[in-house]
Coordinates of C-alpha atoms in Angstrom, one line a residue:
R1 CA 0.0 0.0 0.0
G2 CA 2.8 2.5 0.9
A3 CA 4.6 1.8 -2.4
R4 CA 1.4 2.3 -4.3
L5 CA 0.7 5.6 -2.5
L6 CA 4.2 6.8 -3.3
A7 CA 3.8 5.8 -7.0
Q8 CA 0.5 7.7 -7.1
M9 CA 2.0 10.8 -5.5
A10 CA 5.0 10.8 -7.8
N11 CA 2.8 10.3 -10.9
A12 CA 0.4 13.0 -9.9
G13 CA 3.3 15.5 -9.3
E14 CA 2.5 15.6 -5.6
A15 CA 5.8 14.2 -4.4
Q16 CA 8.3 16.9 -5.2
L17 CA 10.6 16.1 -2.3
L18 CA 10.2 13.4 0.3
V19 CA 12.3 12.8 3.4
A20 CA 12.0 9.2 4.5
Y21 CA 13.7 6.3 6.3
G22 CA 15.4 3.6 4.3
L23 CA 12.3 2.6 2.3
E24 CA 12.0 -0.2 -0.1
V25 CA 10.7 2.0 -3.0
P26 CA 9.8 0.1 -6.1
P27 CA 10.9 1.5 -9.5
E28 CA 7.3 2.2 -10.5
A29 CA 7.1 4.8 -7.7
G30 CA 9.2 7.1 -9.9
L31 CA 11.4 8.2 -7.0
R32 CA 15.1 8.1 -6.5
P33 CA 17.0 8.5 -3.3
F34 CA 19.4 11.4 -2.6
A35 CA 22.9 10.0 -2.8
R36 CA 23.8 11.2 0.8
V37 CA 22.3 10.3 4.1
L38 CA 20.6 13.4 5.5
A39 CA 20.8 12.2 9.1
Y40 CA 20.3 9.2 11.3
D41 CA 17.2 8.9 13.3
Y42 CA 16.9 6.8 16.5
P43 CA 13.9 4.5 17.2
V44 CA 12.1 5.5 20.4
L45 CA 9.2 4.0 22.4
V46 CA 6.4 6.6 22.7
S47 CA 4.0 6.3 25.6
R48 CA 1.7 8.3 27.8
R49 CA 2.9 6.4 30.8
L50 CA 6.6 5.8 30.1
R51 CA 7.5 4.8 33.6
E52 CA 4.8 2.2 33.8
D53 CA 5.8 0.8 30.4
Y54 CA 9.2 -0.1 31.7
L55 CA 8.4 -0.9 35.3
E56 CA 5.3 -3.0 34.7
L57 CA 6.4 -5.0 31.6
S58 CA 6.2 -8.6 32.6
P59 CA 5.9 -11.8 30.5
G60 CA 2.2 -12.3 31.4
R61 CA 1.1 -8.7 30.9
A62 CA -0.6 -8.0 27.5
R63 CA 0.0 -4.6 26.0
R64 CA -1.3 -2.8 22.9
Y65 CA 1.3 -1.4 20.5
A66 CA 0.5 0.8 17.6
L67 CA 3.1 -0.1 15.0
V68 CA 3.8 1.5 11.6
S69 CA 3.6 -1.0 8.7
G70 CA 7.0 -1.2 7.0
Y71 CA 9.0 0.5 9.8
A72 CA 11.4 -2.2 10.6
P73 CA 12.4 -1.2 14.2
G74 CA 8.7 -1.2 15.2
E75 CA 8.0 -4.5 13.5
R76 CA 11.0 -6.1 15.2
Y77 CA 9.9 -4.7 18.6
G78 CA 6.4 -5.9 18.0
A79 CA 7.6 -9.4 17.2
R80 CA 9.3 -9.6 20.6
Q81 CA 6.1 -8.6 22.5
S82 CA 4.5 -12.0 22.8
G83 CA 0.9 -12.0 23.9
S84 CA 0.5 -8.3 23.1
Q85 CA -2.0 -6.8 20.7
L86 CA -0.4 -5.2 17.7
L87 CA -2.4 -2.4 16.0
A88 CA -1.1 -1.8 12.5
S89 CA -1.0 1.8 11.1
E90 CA -0.1 3.0 7.6
N91 CA 2.1 5.9 8.9
F92 CA 3.4 7.5 12.1
E93 CA 0.8 10.1 12.9
P94 CA -2.2 7.7 13.3
A95 CA -0.1 5.5 15.5
L96 CA 0.8 8.4 17.8
V97 CA -2.9 9.4 17.9
E98 CA -3.8 5.8 19.0
V99 CA -1.3 6.2 22.0
A100 CA -2.6 9.8 22.8
L101 CA -6.2 8.5 22.9
G102 CA -5.3 5.6 25.1
N103 CA -6.2 3.0 22.4
A104 CA -2.6 1.8 22.4
D105 CA -0.1 1.7 25.3
A106 CA 2.9 2.6 23.2
S107 CA 4.3 3.0 19.7
V108 CA 7.8 2.6 18.2
Q109 CA 8.6 5.7 16.2
G110 CA 11.6 7.5 14.8
L111 CA 12.8 10.3 17.3
A112 CA 12.8 13.1 14.7
V113 CA 9.3 12.1 13.4
A114 CA 7.8 11.6 16.9
D115 CA 9.3 14.8 18.2
Y116 CA 8.0 16.8 15.2
L117 CA 4.5 15.3 15.4
I118 CA 4.2 15.6 19.2
R119 CA 5.0 19.4 18.9
Q120 CA 3.0 20.0 15.8
R121 CA -0.2 18.2 16.9
G122 CA -0.1 19.3 20.5
L123 CA 0.4 15.8 21.9
G124 CA 2.4 17.0 24.9
D125 CA 1.2 14.2 27.2
L126 CA 3.3 11.8 25.2
Q127 CA 6.9 10.9 26.2
F128 CA 9.6 8.9 24.5
S129 CA 12.6 6.9 25.4
G130 CA 15.3 5.3 23.3
L131 CA 15.4 1.7 22.4
A132 CA 18.9 0.4 22.9
S133 CA 18.1 -2.8 21.0
E134 CA 17.4 -0.9 17.7
P135 CA 20.0 0.7 15.4
A136 CA 19.7 4.2 14.0
Q137 CA 17.8 4.5 10.7
P138 CA 19.2 6.6 7.8
L139 CA 17.0 9.5 6.7
R140 CA 17.3 10.3 3.0
W141 CA 15.7 12.7 0.6
W142 CA 13.8 11.1 -2.2
L143 CA 13.2 13.0 -5.5
P144 CA 11.1 12.3 -8.6
A145 CA 13.3 10.3 -10.9
S146 CA 12.8 12.9 -13.6
A147 CA 14.3 15.6 -11.4
T148 CA 17.9 14.8 -12.4
V149 CA 18.9 18.5 -12.6
L150 CA 17.5 19.3 -9.2
A151 CA 19.1 16.2 -7.7
G152 CA 22.5 17.2 -9.1
L153 CA 22.2 20.7 -7.7
L154 CA 21.1 19.5 -4.3
E155 CA 23.9 17.0 -4.2
R156 CA 26.6 19.6 -5.2
A157 CA 25.2 22.1 -2.7
W158 CA 25.2 19.5 0.1
D159 CA 28.8 18.5 -0.7
E160 CA 29.9 22.2 -0.4
I161 CA 28.5 22.6 3.1
P162 CA 31.2 22.0 5.8
E163 CA 30.5 19.2 8.3
P164 CA 30.0 21.6 11.3
R165 CA 27.2 23.4 9.4
H166 CA 25.7 20.0 8.5
R167 CA 25.6 19.2 12.2
R168 CA 24.0 22.5 13.1
L169 CA 21.4 22.1 10.3
R170 CA 20.5 18.6 11.6
E171 CA 20.3 19.9 15.2
N172 CA 18.0 22.8 14.2
W173 CA 15.7 20.9 11.8
L174 CA 15.8 17.3 12.9

């Protein structure tokens, strides 16, 4: 479904620039990844009751996790939660809303995405904590395959920015 949606967006001219995790994007989507990794994002566990999630996890306790389909850290985390109910979501925002409404106990999200959505949607009662068991995920720009001139310009511009400036940009925007 996600690949089909990306293909529809690219073909309709809606997907001008996309920032995404390491996606498996099929060729028919009409998108190509930016050559450089923009940043690395860290998987986090988002919850309303973070302390309870860690203190009361026990083998016999069933939990409800809102997981984003296709987000590998969340899927791996969900697979380790035997006896828990897994609620599938097509993207990150509905999964966070499920947690905010109390329909799910927690959700595994990327730190940059979770922080952005929590601030933008006023979900201040949500908290997050890192998952040491999950590696950082690369964030890349994706461009329409037909935008070769734009891609070349962006890549050259990105290469000319010194690393300290890259770091400040990531800190300010991600």
